[in-house]
Amino acid sequence: MATEYPVSIDPAQRVLSIDGGPVRVKGKVFDLLAFFAAHPDTLLTRDRILAEVWPGTHVSDASVKDAVRSLRDVLGDDAATPRYIETVRGHGYRFLGGVTIIEGQPPPAGARRRTSPRAVAAVLALAAIAAIAAYALPWRGSPDFPPASAAAMPHALPDRPSVAVLSFTPLAPDDRSALFAQGLSEDLTTSLAKLPRLFVSARAASGQPDLAEIPPNRIAEVLGVRYLLRGSVQAEAGTVRVSAQLIDALKGQFVWTERYDGPAGDFLSRQDDIALKVLTSLQLELDPGESFRNTSDTSDLESWLASTEAYGAFLRFEQVSNARARMLWSRALEHDPGRAVPHAGIAFTHYHDAWRGWSGDRAVSIAQGLHHAKIALARAPDHPLGYQALGSLLVLTGDKEEGIALRRRAVELGPNDYAAIGGLATFLTGTGADGEAVALFRRAVRLNPRPPAWLPMWFGHALHLNGEAEEAATWLARAIEMDGTRPHLHARLALVLLDLGRTAEADRALQEALRLDPGYSAGDLKRAFWIDPALIPPRFEQLLSASGLPDTG
């Protein structure tokens, strides 16, 4: 039963209650909520938030954004249509109220104190010694934590088993253990994502650090899945100890716990056993020809770790990090020259050099990218990354038909790969297939409900071209919320708002684009969204002309 105040906080006890149920929010996320609740209907600048919530600590604006995003997840709030937290673009936030402060109350019944994620993982690693004797047997007692609610999920549960692989926790503080944990989570996701009969949440969503701050039931609700796979890793001196747990969030129970101890190299060739165990627990069987094997495509630990670090650098999509990713993938090949995945990664770095103008010679970058992509496909014809890289490079050469066909093949091989699906949708946008692109984008954002800024940006672009301007404005605003430093996002939103007749808002968006880059031009906006200028529709040109954006560059 709901209380008189559906959402309330007790700062002294550090307890948040939602509809009468205690929700323990840890660390700065709770501090931010308490600060917001104490200052309703007030414009709170980022500088003031940093001074009040992070006093005496040097942190960046990104810390505020991350905490706000986590708080929105806990409250079930939406940046596009806020009920609690409104973003005041360029200034900060305004708390809209709806949270009651209760002073001096005892902790709500059932509230439990949570320890840090690392401490929890350490306890779980020790507990696994006892649990291993009974692993694979479902827990038959009372729930281990509050069950997740399907009604609280932003999307309906998929019509097939759904799972998210959370970040495995490194039990040692060194970078090597952290890389091992990161790579294990990514490989397990890749293994499970191969099967179209499973719904596998994207690592870009399930691997976000702030999820460690909330309990399993809320994680499942945020990601829209039933099962969670999590664990811990301790890697040192060539050996590794891994504890893995499968959780049924709807029942609030652990399904099984498994532990592996042994040489790290051996584990790389056997880690898919964990994925197979998940499959068995979900009562699924591999069809003839389906396999989890060789997901990591190496048994060399140094090569595998270099690839893991390379992928993290690549995903920053910056010129310096792109070059570093290429160097790390090259290092991975030095340790294991027969691998395929590093070649696909190197090919993609050359694609970004050529597309983004980071290369001194575009033609050379394309040629080098094609060389590495073809090697990757020859060595691993069932891995989607090679098809993504080669398809993207062929589009740059003007061979759009073959390039898009290869991107389609990547989606077939990675039916749960939100980046492959969103990438295909991006290439289809503006080619006359905007309806198909929109459908693919919807599929991608369901797999990754917390996408990086490029996905809502291109989704908004596709929606506008498909005649869905209202929703386009929402997604472009969401992209700006994630990364408001890029002038083309503001300029693209301005055209959508102009098309909707919201001229005052359009003018403000355009002025923000010019504030970020005083020399920004109509040509810059065209290059940001079209590889082939011949495909730009007349309506876009008309809106561009009406916007008053300088027609230079």
mmCIF file with all atom_site columns, C-alpha atoms in Angstrom, residues 240-397:
data_model
loop_
_atom_site.group_PDB
_atom_site.id
_atom_site.type_symbol
_atom_site.label_atom_id
_atom_site.label_alt_id
_atom_site.label_comp_id
_atom_site.label_asym_id
_atom_site.label_entity_id
_atom_site.label_seq_id
_atom_site.pdbx_PDB_ins_code
_atom_site.Cartn_x
_atom_site.Cartn_y
_atom_site.Cartn_z
_atom_site.occupancy
_atom_site.B_iso_or_equiv
_atom_site.pdbx_formal_charge
_atom_site.auth_seq_id
_atom_site.auth_comp_id
_atom_site.auth_asym_id
_atom_site.auth_atom_id
_atom_site.pdbx_PDB_model_num
ATOM 1   C CA . VAL A 1 240 ? 42.950 -16.601 -11.670 1.00 0.00 ? 240 VAL A CA 1
ATOM 2   C CA . ARG A 1 241 ? 40.061 -17.190 -9.283  1.00 0.00 ? 241 ARG A CA 1
ATOM 3   C CA . VAL A 1 242 ? 36.589 -16.374 -10.553 1.00 0.00 ? 242 VAL A CA 1
ATOM 4   C CA . SER A 1 243 ? 33.304 -16.528 -8.678  1.00 0.00 ? 243 SER A CA 1
ATOM 5   C CA . ALA A 1 244 ? 30.130 -16.242 -10.770 1.00 0.00 ? 244 ALA A CA 1
ATOM 6   C CA . GLN A 1 245 ? 26.478 -16.022 -9.687  1.00 0.00 ? 245 GLN A CA 1
ATOM 7   C CA . LEU A 1 246 ? 23.246 -16.199 -11.632 1.00 0.00 ? 246 LEU A CA 1
ATOM 8   C CA . ILE A 1 247 ? 20.356 -14.271 -10.053 1.00 0.00 ? 247 ILE A CA 1
ATOM 9   C CA . ASP A 1 248 ? 16.634 -14.554 -10.770 1.00 0.00 ? 248 ASP A CA 1
ATOM 10  C CA . ALA A 1 249 ? 15.666 -10.949 -10.014 1.00 0.00 ? 249 ALA A CA 1
ATOM 11  C CA . LEU A 1 250 ? 11.910 -11.517 -10.324 1.00 0.00 ? 250 LEU A CA 1
ATOM 12  C CA . LYS A 1 251 ? 12.093 -14.141 -7.564  1.00 0.00 ? 251 LYS A CA 1
ATOM 13  C CA . GLY A 1 252 ? 14.762 -12.296 -5.599  1.00 0.00 ? 252 GLY A CA 1
ATOM 14  C CA . GLN A 1 253 ? 16.896 -15.449 -5.451  1.00 0.00 ? 253 GLN A CA 1
ATOM 15  C CA . PHE A 1 254 ? 20.320 -16.758 -6.378  1.00 0.00 ? 254 PHE A CA 1
ATOM 16  C CA . VAL A 1 255 ? 20.025 -19.579 -8.918  1.00 0.00 ? 255 VAL A CA 1
ATOM 17  C CA . TRP A 1 256 ? 23.593 -20.839 -8.605  1.00 0.00 ? 256 TRP A CA 1
ATOM 18  C CA . THR A 1 257 ? 27.145 -19.919 -7.664  1.00 0.00 ? 257 THR A CA 1
ATOM 19  C CA . GLU A 1 258 ? 30.222 -21.318 -9.387  1.00 0.00 ? 258 GLU A CA 1
ATOM 20  C CA . ARG A 1 259 ? 33.947 -20.859 -8.797  1.00 0.00 ? 259 ARG A CA 1
ATOM 21  C CA . TYR A 1 260 ? 36.977 -21.446 -11.004 1.00 0.00 ? 260 TYR A CA 1
ATOM 22  C CA . ASP A 1 261 ? 40.614 -21.608 -9.870  1.00 0.00 ? 261 ASP A CA 1
ATOM 23  C CA . GLY A 1 262 ? 43.540 -22.238 -12.169 1.00 0.00 ? 262 GLY A CA 1
ATOM 24  C CA . PRO A 1 263 ? 46.028 -20.877 -14.700 1.00 0.00 ? 263 PRO A CA 1
ATOM 25  C CA . ALA A 1 264 ? 44.759 -17.738 -16.432 1.00 0.00 ? 264 ALA A CA 1
ATOM 26  C CA . GLY A 1 265 ? 45.545 -19.079 -19.906 1.00 0.00 ? 265 GLY A CA 1
ATOM 27  C CA . ASP A 1 266 ? 43.493 -22.207 -19.300 1.00 0.00 ? 266 ASP A CA 1
ATOM 28  C CA . PHE A 1 267 ? 40.591 -20.114 -18.093 1.00 0.00 ? 267 PHE A CA 1
ATOM 29  C CA . LEU A 1 268 ? 40.521 -18.103 -21.329 1.00 0.00 ? 268 LEU A CA 1
ATOM 30  C CA . SER A 1 269 ? 39.801 -21.295 -23.258 1.00 0.00 ? 269 SER A CA 1
ATOM 31  C CA . ARG A 1 270 ? 37.190 -22.476 -20.733 1.00 0.00 ? 270 ARG A CA 1
ATOM 32  C CA . GLN A 1 271 ? 35.334 -19.320 -19.717 1.00 0.00 ? 271 GLN A CA 1
ATOM 33  C CA . ASP A 1 272 ? 32.431 -20.082 -22.047 1.00 0.00 ? 272 ASP A CA 1
ATOM 34  C CA . ASP A 1 273 ? 31.526 -22.901 -19.651 1.00 0.00 ? 273 ASP A CA 1
ATOM 35  C CA . ILE A 1 274 ? 29.955 -20.182 -17.499 1.00 0.00 ? 274 ILE A CA 1
ATOM 36  C CA . ALA A 1 275 ? 27.847 -19.039 -20.465 1.00 0.00 ? 275 ALA A CA 1
ATOM 37  C CA . LEU A 1 276 ? 26.786 -22.621 -21.147 1.00 0.00 ? 276 LEU A CA 1
ATOM 38  C CA . LYS A 1 277 ? 25.749 -22.991 -17.524 1.00 0.00 ? 277 LYS A CA 1
ATOM 39  C CA . VAL A 1 278 ? 23.577 -19.874 -17.834 1.00 0.00 ? 278 VAL A CA 1
ATOM 40  C CA . LEU A 1 279 ? 21.980 -21.373 -20.929 1.00 0.00 ? 279 LEU A CA 1
ATOM 41  C CA . THR A 1 280 ? 21.246 -24.648 -19.122 1.00 0.00 ? 280 THR A CA 1
ATOM 42  C CA . SER A 1 281 ? 19.697 -22.782 -16.189 1.00 0.00 ? 281 SER A CA 1
ATOM 43  C CA . LEU A 1 282 ? 17.382 -20.930 -18.573 1.00 0.00 ? 282 LEU A CA 1
ATOM 44  C CA . GLN A 1 283 ? 16.358 -24.306 -20.059 1.00 0.00 ? 283 GLN A CA 1
ATOM 45  C CA . LEU A 1 284 ? 17.775 -23.530 -23.483 1.00 0.00 ? 284 LEU A CA 1
ATOM 46  C CA . GLU A 1 285 ? 19.877 -25.832 -25.634 1.00 0.00 ? 285 GLU A CA 1
ATOM 47  C CA . LEU A 1 286 ? 22.317 -25.074 -28.415 1.00 0.00 ? 286 LEU A CA 1
ATOM 48  C CA . ASP A 1 287 ? 21.028 -25.817 -31.895 1.00 0.00 ? 287 ASP A CA 1
ATOM 49  C CA . PRO A 1 288 ? 23.221 -27.770 -34.322 1.00 0.00 ? 288 PRO A CA 1
ATOM 50  C CA . GLY A 1 289 ? 26.014 -25.485 -35.485 1.00 0.00 ? 289 GLY A CA 1
ATOM 51  C CA . GLU A 1 290 ? 25.681 -23.081 -32.544 1.00 0.00 ? 290 GLU A CA 1
ATOM 52  C CA . SER A 1 291 ? 28.692 -22.721 -30.300 1.00 0.00 ? 291 SER A CA 1
ATOM 53  C CA . PHE A 1 292 ? 30.084 -20.526 -27.567 1.00 0.00 ? 292 PHE A CA 1
ATOM 54  C CA . ARG A 1 293 ? 33.618 -21.605 -28.240 1.00 0.00 ? 293 ARG A CA 1
ATOM 55  C CA . ASN A 1 294 ? 36.572 -19.306 -28.978 1.00 0.00 ? 294 ASN A CA 1
ATOM 56  C CA . THR A 1 295 ? 34.754 -16.135 -27.989 1.00 0.00 ? 295 THR A CA 1
ATOM 57  C CA . SER A 1 296 ? 38.046 -14.616 -26.854 1.00 0.00 ? 296 SER A CA 1
ATOM 58  C CA . ASP A 1 297 ? 39.885 -16.188 -29.865 1.00 0.00 ? 297 ASP A CA 1
ATOM 59  C CA . THR A 1 298 ? 43.095 -16.557 -27.859 1.00 0.00 ? 298 THR A CA 1
ATOM 60  C CA . SER A 1 299 ? 44.595 -18.431 -24.933 1.00 0.00 ? 299 SER A CA 1
ATOM 61  C CA . ASP A 1 300 ? 47.373 -15.859 -24.558 1.00 0.00 ? 300 ASP A CA 1
ATOM 62  C CA . LEU A 1 301 ? 46.646 -13.728 -21.490 1.00 0.00 ? 301 LEU A CA 1
ATOM 63  C CA . GLU A 1 302 ? 48.775 -10.748 -22.553 1.00 0.00 ? 302 GLU A CA 1
ATOM 64  C CA . SER A 1 303 ? 47.113 -10.588 -25.967 1.00 0.00 ? 303 SER A CA 1
ATOM 65  C CA . TRP A 1 304 ? 43.657 -10.831 -24.393 1.00 0.00 ? 304 TRP A CA 1
ATOM 66  C CA . LEU A 1 305 ? 44.372 -8.082  -21.859 1.00 0.00 ? 305 LEU A CA 1
ATOM 67  C CA . ALA A 1 306 ? 45.758 -5.780  -24.564 1.00 0.00 ? 306 ALA A CA 1
ATOM 68  C CA . SER A 1 307 ? 42.576 -6.289  -26.624 1.00 0.00 ? 307 SER A CA 1
ATOM 69  C CA . THR A 1 308 ? 40.395 -5.528  -23.614 1.00 0.00 ? 308 THR A CA 1
ATOM 70  C CA . GLU A 1 309 ? 42.237 -2.265  -22.958 1.00 0.00 ? 309 GLU A CA 1
ATOM 71  C CA . ALA A 1 310 ? 42.126 -1.398  -26.674 1.00 0.00 ? 310 ALA A CA 1
ATOM 72  C CA . TYR A 1 311 ? 38.360 -1.734  -26.861 1.00 0.00 ? 311 TYR A CA 1
ATOM 73  C CA . GLY A 1 312 ? 37.894 0.561   -23.877 1.00 0.00 ? 312 GLY A CA 1
ATOM 74  C CA . ALA A 1 313 ? 40.108 3.206   -25.498 1.00 0.00 ? 313 ALA A CA 1
ATOM 75  C CA . PHE A 1 314 ? 38.336 2.851   -28.862 1.00 0.00 ? 314 PHE A CA 1
ATOM 76  C CA . LEU A 1 315 ? 34.899 3.482   -27.336 1.00 0.00 ? 315 LEU A CA 1
ATOM 77  C CA . ARG A 1 316 ? 35.930 6.989   -26.270 1.00 0.00 ? 316 ARG A CA 1
ATOM 78  C CA . PHE A 1 317 ? 35.752 7.990   -29.968 1.00 0.00 ? 317 PHE A CA 1
ATOM 79  C CA . GLU A 1 318 ? 38.502 10.573  -29.674 1.00 0.00 ? 318 GLU A CA 1
ATOM 80  C CA . GLN A 1 319 ? 41.514 11.014  -31.946 1.00 0.00 ? 319 GLN A CA 1
ATOM 81  C CA . VAL A 1 320 ? 44.133 10.303  -29.284 1.00 0.00 ? 320 VAL A CA 1
ATOM 82  C CA . SER A 1 321 ? 42.264 7.316   -27.812 1.00 0.00 ? 321 SER A CA 1
ATOM 83  C CA . ASN A 1 322 ? 41.647 5.963   -31.333 1.00 0.00 ? 322 ASN A CA 1
ATOM 84  C CA . ALA A 1 323 ? 45.402 5.943   -31.979 1.00 0.00 ? 323 ALA A CA 1
ATOM 85  C CA . ARG A 1 324 ? 46.019 4.308   -28.607 1.00 0.00 ? 324 ARG A CA 1
ATOM 86  C CA . ALA A 1 325 ? 43.444 1.605   -29.376 1.00 0.00 ? 325 ALA A CA 1
ATOM 87  C CA . ARG A 1 326 ? 45.266 0.809   -32.633 1.00 0.00 ? 326 ARG A CA 1
ATOM 88  C CA . MET A 1 327 ? 48.572 0.562   -30.787 1.00 0.00 ? 327 MET A CA 1
ATOM 89  C CA . LEU A 1 328 ? 47.081 -1.791  -28.174 1.00 0.00 ? 328 LEU A CA 1
ATOM 90  C CA . TRP A 1 329 ? 45.435 -4.032  -30.781 1.00 0.00 ? 329 TRP A CA 1
ATOM 91  C CA . SER A 1 330 ? 48.790 -4.180  -32.589 1.00 0.00 ? 330 SER A CA 1
ATOM 92  C CA . ARG A 1 331 ? 50.381 -5.216  -29.296 1.00 0.00 ? 331 ARG A CA 1
ATOM 93  C CA . ALA A 1 332 ? 47.738 -7.953  -28.950 1.00 0.00 ? 332 ALA A CA 1
ATOM 94  C CA . LEU A 1 333 ? 48.824 -9.316  -32.344 1.00 0.00 ? 333 LEU A CA 1
ATOM 95  C CA . GLU A 1 334 ? 52.475 -9.286  -31.277 1.00 0.00 ? 334 GLU A CA 1
ATOM 96  C CA . HIS A 1 335 ? 51.575 -11.678 -28.445 1.00 0.00 ? 335 HIS A CA 1
ATOM 97  C CA . ASP A 1 336 ? 49.268 -13.830 -30.615 1.00 0.00 ? 336 ASP A CA 1
ATOM 98  C CA . PRO A 1 337 ? 49.739 -13.164 -34.376 1.00 0.00 ? 337 PRO A CA 1
ATOM 99  C CA . GLY A 1 338 ? 47.014 -15.613 -35.410 1.00 0.00 ? 338 GLY A CA 1
ATOM 100 C CA . ARG A 1 339 ? 44.076 -13.720 -33.899 1.00 0.00 ? 339 ARG A CA 1
ATOM 101 C CA . ALA A 1 340 ? 41.209 -12.154 -35.851 1.00 0.00 ? 340 ALA A CA 1
ATOM 102 C CA . VAL A 1 341 ? 39.531 -9.698  -33.470 1.00 0.00 ? 341 VAL A CA 1
ATOM 103 C CA . PRO A 1 342 ? 42.505 -7.288  -33.181 1.00 0.00 ? 342 PRO A CA 1
ATOM 104 C CA . HIS A 1 343 ? 42.583 -6.985  -36.974 1.00 0.00 ? 343 HIS A CA 1
ATOM 105 C CA . ALA A 1 344 ? 38.894 -6.025  -36.952 1.00 0.00 ? 344 ALA A CA 1
ATOM 106 C CA . GLY A 1 345 ? 39.592 -3.469  -34.241 1.00 0.00 ? 345 GLY A CA 1
ATOM 107 C CA . ILE A 1 346 ? 42.515 -1.954  -36.154 1.00 0.00 ? 346 ILE A CA 1
ATOM 108 C CA . ALA A 1 347 ? 40.310 -1.762  -39.266 1.00 0.00 ? 347 ALA A CA 1
ATOM 109 C CA . PHE A 1 348 ? 37.728 0.201   -37.310 1.00 0.00 ? 348 PHE A CA 1
ATOM 110 C CA . THR A 1 349 ? 40.341 2.678   -36.058 1.00 0.00 ? 349 THR A CA 1
ATOM 111 C CA . HIS A 1 350 ? 41.334 3.370   -39.668 1.00 0.00 ? 350 HIS A CA 1
ATOM 112 C CA . TYR A 1 351 ? 37.669 3.835   -40.569 1.00 0.00 ? 351 TYR A CA 1
ATOM 113 C CA . HIS A 1 352 ? 37.272 6.499   -37.886 1.00 0.00 ? 352 HIS A CA 1
ATOM 114 C CA . ASP A 1 353 ? 40.490 8.201   -39.005 1.00 0.00 ? 353 ASP A CA 1
ATOM 115 C CA . ALA A 1 354 ? 39.141 8.417   -42.544 1.00 0.00 ? 354 ALA A CA 1
ATOM 116 C CA . TRP A 1 355 ? 35.553 9.361   -41.665 1.00 0.00 ? 355 TRP A CA 1
ATOM 117 C CA . ARG A 1 356 ? 36.340 11.942  -38.985 1.00 0.00 ? 356 ARG A CA 1
ATOM 118 C CA . GLY A 1 357 ? 39.228 13.569  -40.831 1.00 0.00 ? 357 GLY A CA 1
ATOM 119 C CA . TRP A 1 358 ? 41.845 12.430  -38.326 1.00 0.00 ? 358 TRP A CA 1
ATOM 120 C CA . SER A 1 359 ? 44.104 11.011  -41.021 1.00 0.00 ? 359 SER A CA 1
ATOM 121 C CA . GLY A 1 360 ? 46.645 12.883  -43.077 1.00 0.00 ? 360 GLY A CA 1
ATOM 122 C CA . ASP A 1 361 ? 45.702 10.710  -46.038 1.00 0.00 ? 361 ASP A CA 1
ATOM 123 C CA . ARG A 1 362 ? 42.102 9.476   -46.188 1.00 0.00 ? 362 ARG A CA 1
ATOM 124 C CA . ALA A 1 363 ? 42.769 7.032   -49.030 1.00 0.00 ? 363 ALA A CA 1
ATOM 125 C CA . VAL A 1 364 ? 45.653 5.400   -47.150 1.00 0.00 ? 364 VAL A CA 1
ATOM 126 C CA . SER A 1 365 ? 43.531 5.001   -44.017 1.00 0.00 ? 365 SER A CA 1
ATOM 127 C CA . ILE A 1 366 ? 40.746 3.347   -46.016 1.00 0.00 ? 366 ILE A CA 1
ATOM 128 C CA . ALA A 1 367 ? 43.217 1.009   -47.761 1.00 0.00 ? 367 ALA A CA 1
ATOM 129 C CA . GLN A 1 368 ? 44.831 -0.027  -44.471 1.00 0.00 ? 368 GLN A CA 1
ATOM 130 C CA . GLY A 1 369 ? 41.409 -0.527  -42.898 1.00 0.00 ? 369 GLY A CA 1
ATOM 131 C CA . LEU A 1 370 ? 40.236 -2.733  -45.758 1.00 0.00 ? 370 LEU A CA 1
ATOM 132 C CA . HIS A 1 371 ? 43.419 -4.824  -45.451 1.00 0.00 ? 371 HIS A CA 1
ATOM 133 C CA . HIS A 1 372 ? 42.887 -5.547  -41.758 1.00 0.00 ? 372 HIS A CA 1
ATOM 134 C CA . ALA A 1 373 ? 39.115 -6.086  -42.095 1.00 0.00 ? 373 ALA A CA 1
ATOM 135 C CA . LYS A 1 374 ? 39.638 -8.740  -44.784 1.00 0.00 ? 374 LYS A CA 1
ATOM 136 C CA . ILE A 1 375 ? 42.172 -10.555 -42.591 1.00 0.00 ? 375 ILE A CA 1
ATOM 137 C CA . ALA A 1 376 ? 39.687 -10.512 -39.710 1.00 0.00 ? 376 ALA A CA 1
ATOM 138 C CA . LEU A 1 377 ? 36.915 -12.009 -41.858 1.00 0.00 ? 377 LEU A CA 1
ATOM 139 C CA . ALA A 1 378 ? 39.203 -14.681 -43.302 1.00 0.00 ? 378 ALA A CA 1
ATOM 140 C CA . ARG A 1 379 ? 40.209 -15.797 -39.804 1.00 0.00 ? 379 ARG A CA 1
ATOM 141 C CA . ALA A 1 380 ? 36.808 -15.454 -38.085 1.00 0.00 ? 380 ALA A CA 1
ATOM 142 C CA . PRO A 1 381 ? 33.932 -15.540 -40.584 1.00 0.00 ? 381 PRO A CA 1
ATOM 143 C CA . ASP A 1 382 ? 31.405 -15.881 -37.731 1.00 0.00 ? 382 ASP A CA 1
ATOM 144 C CA . HIS A 1 383 ? 32.464 -12.776 -35.780 1.00 0.00 ? 383 HIS A CA 1
ATOM 145 C CA . PRO A 1 384 ? 30.326 -9.658  -36.386 1.00 0.00 ? 384 PRO A CA 1
ATOM 146 C CA . LEU A 1 385 ? 33.048 -7.047  -35.791 1.00 0.00 ? 385 LEU A CA 1
ATOM 147 C CA . GLY A 1 386 ? 34.873 -7.839  -39.040 1.00 0.00 ? 386 GLY A CA 1
ATOM 148 C CA . TYR A 1 387 ? 31.675 -7.397  -41.050 1.00 0.00 ? 387 TYR A CA 1
ATOM 149 C CA . GLN A 1 388 ? 30.951 -4.112  -39.288 1.00 0.00 ? 388 GLN A CA 1
ATOM 150 C CA . ALA A 1 389 ? 34.414 -2.768  -40.057 1.00 0.00 ? 389 ALA A CA 1
ATOM 151 C CA . LEU A 1 390 ? 34.522 -3.891  -43.688 1.00 0.00 ? 390 LEU A CA 1
ATOM 152 C CA . GLY A 1 391 ? 30.960 -2.716  -44.354 1.00 0.00 ? 391 GLY A CA 1
ATOM 153 C CA . SER A 1 392 ? 31.669 0.722   -42.894 1.00 0.00 ? 392 SER A CA 1
ATOM 154 C CA . LEU A 1 393 ? 34.844 1.118   -44.946 1.00 0.00 ? 393 LEU A CA 1
ATOM 155 C CA . LEU A 1 394 ? 33.090 0.093   -48.169 1.00 0.00 ? 394 LEU A CA 1
ATOM 156 C CA . VAL A 1 395 ? 30.458 2.783   -47.578 1.00 0.00 ? 395 VAL A CA 1
ATOM 157 C CA . LEU A 1 396 ? 33.296 5.319   -47.427 1.00 0.00 ? 396 LEU A CA 1
ATOM 158 C CA . THR A 1 397 ? 34.538 4.086   -50.805 1.00 0.00 ? 397 THR A CA 1
#
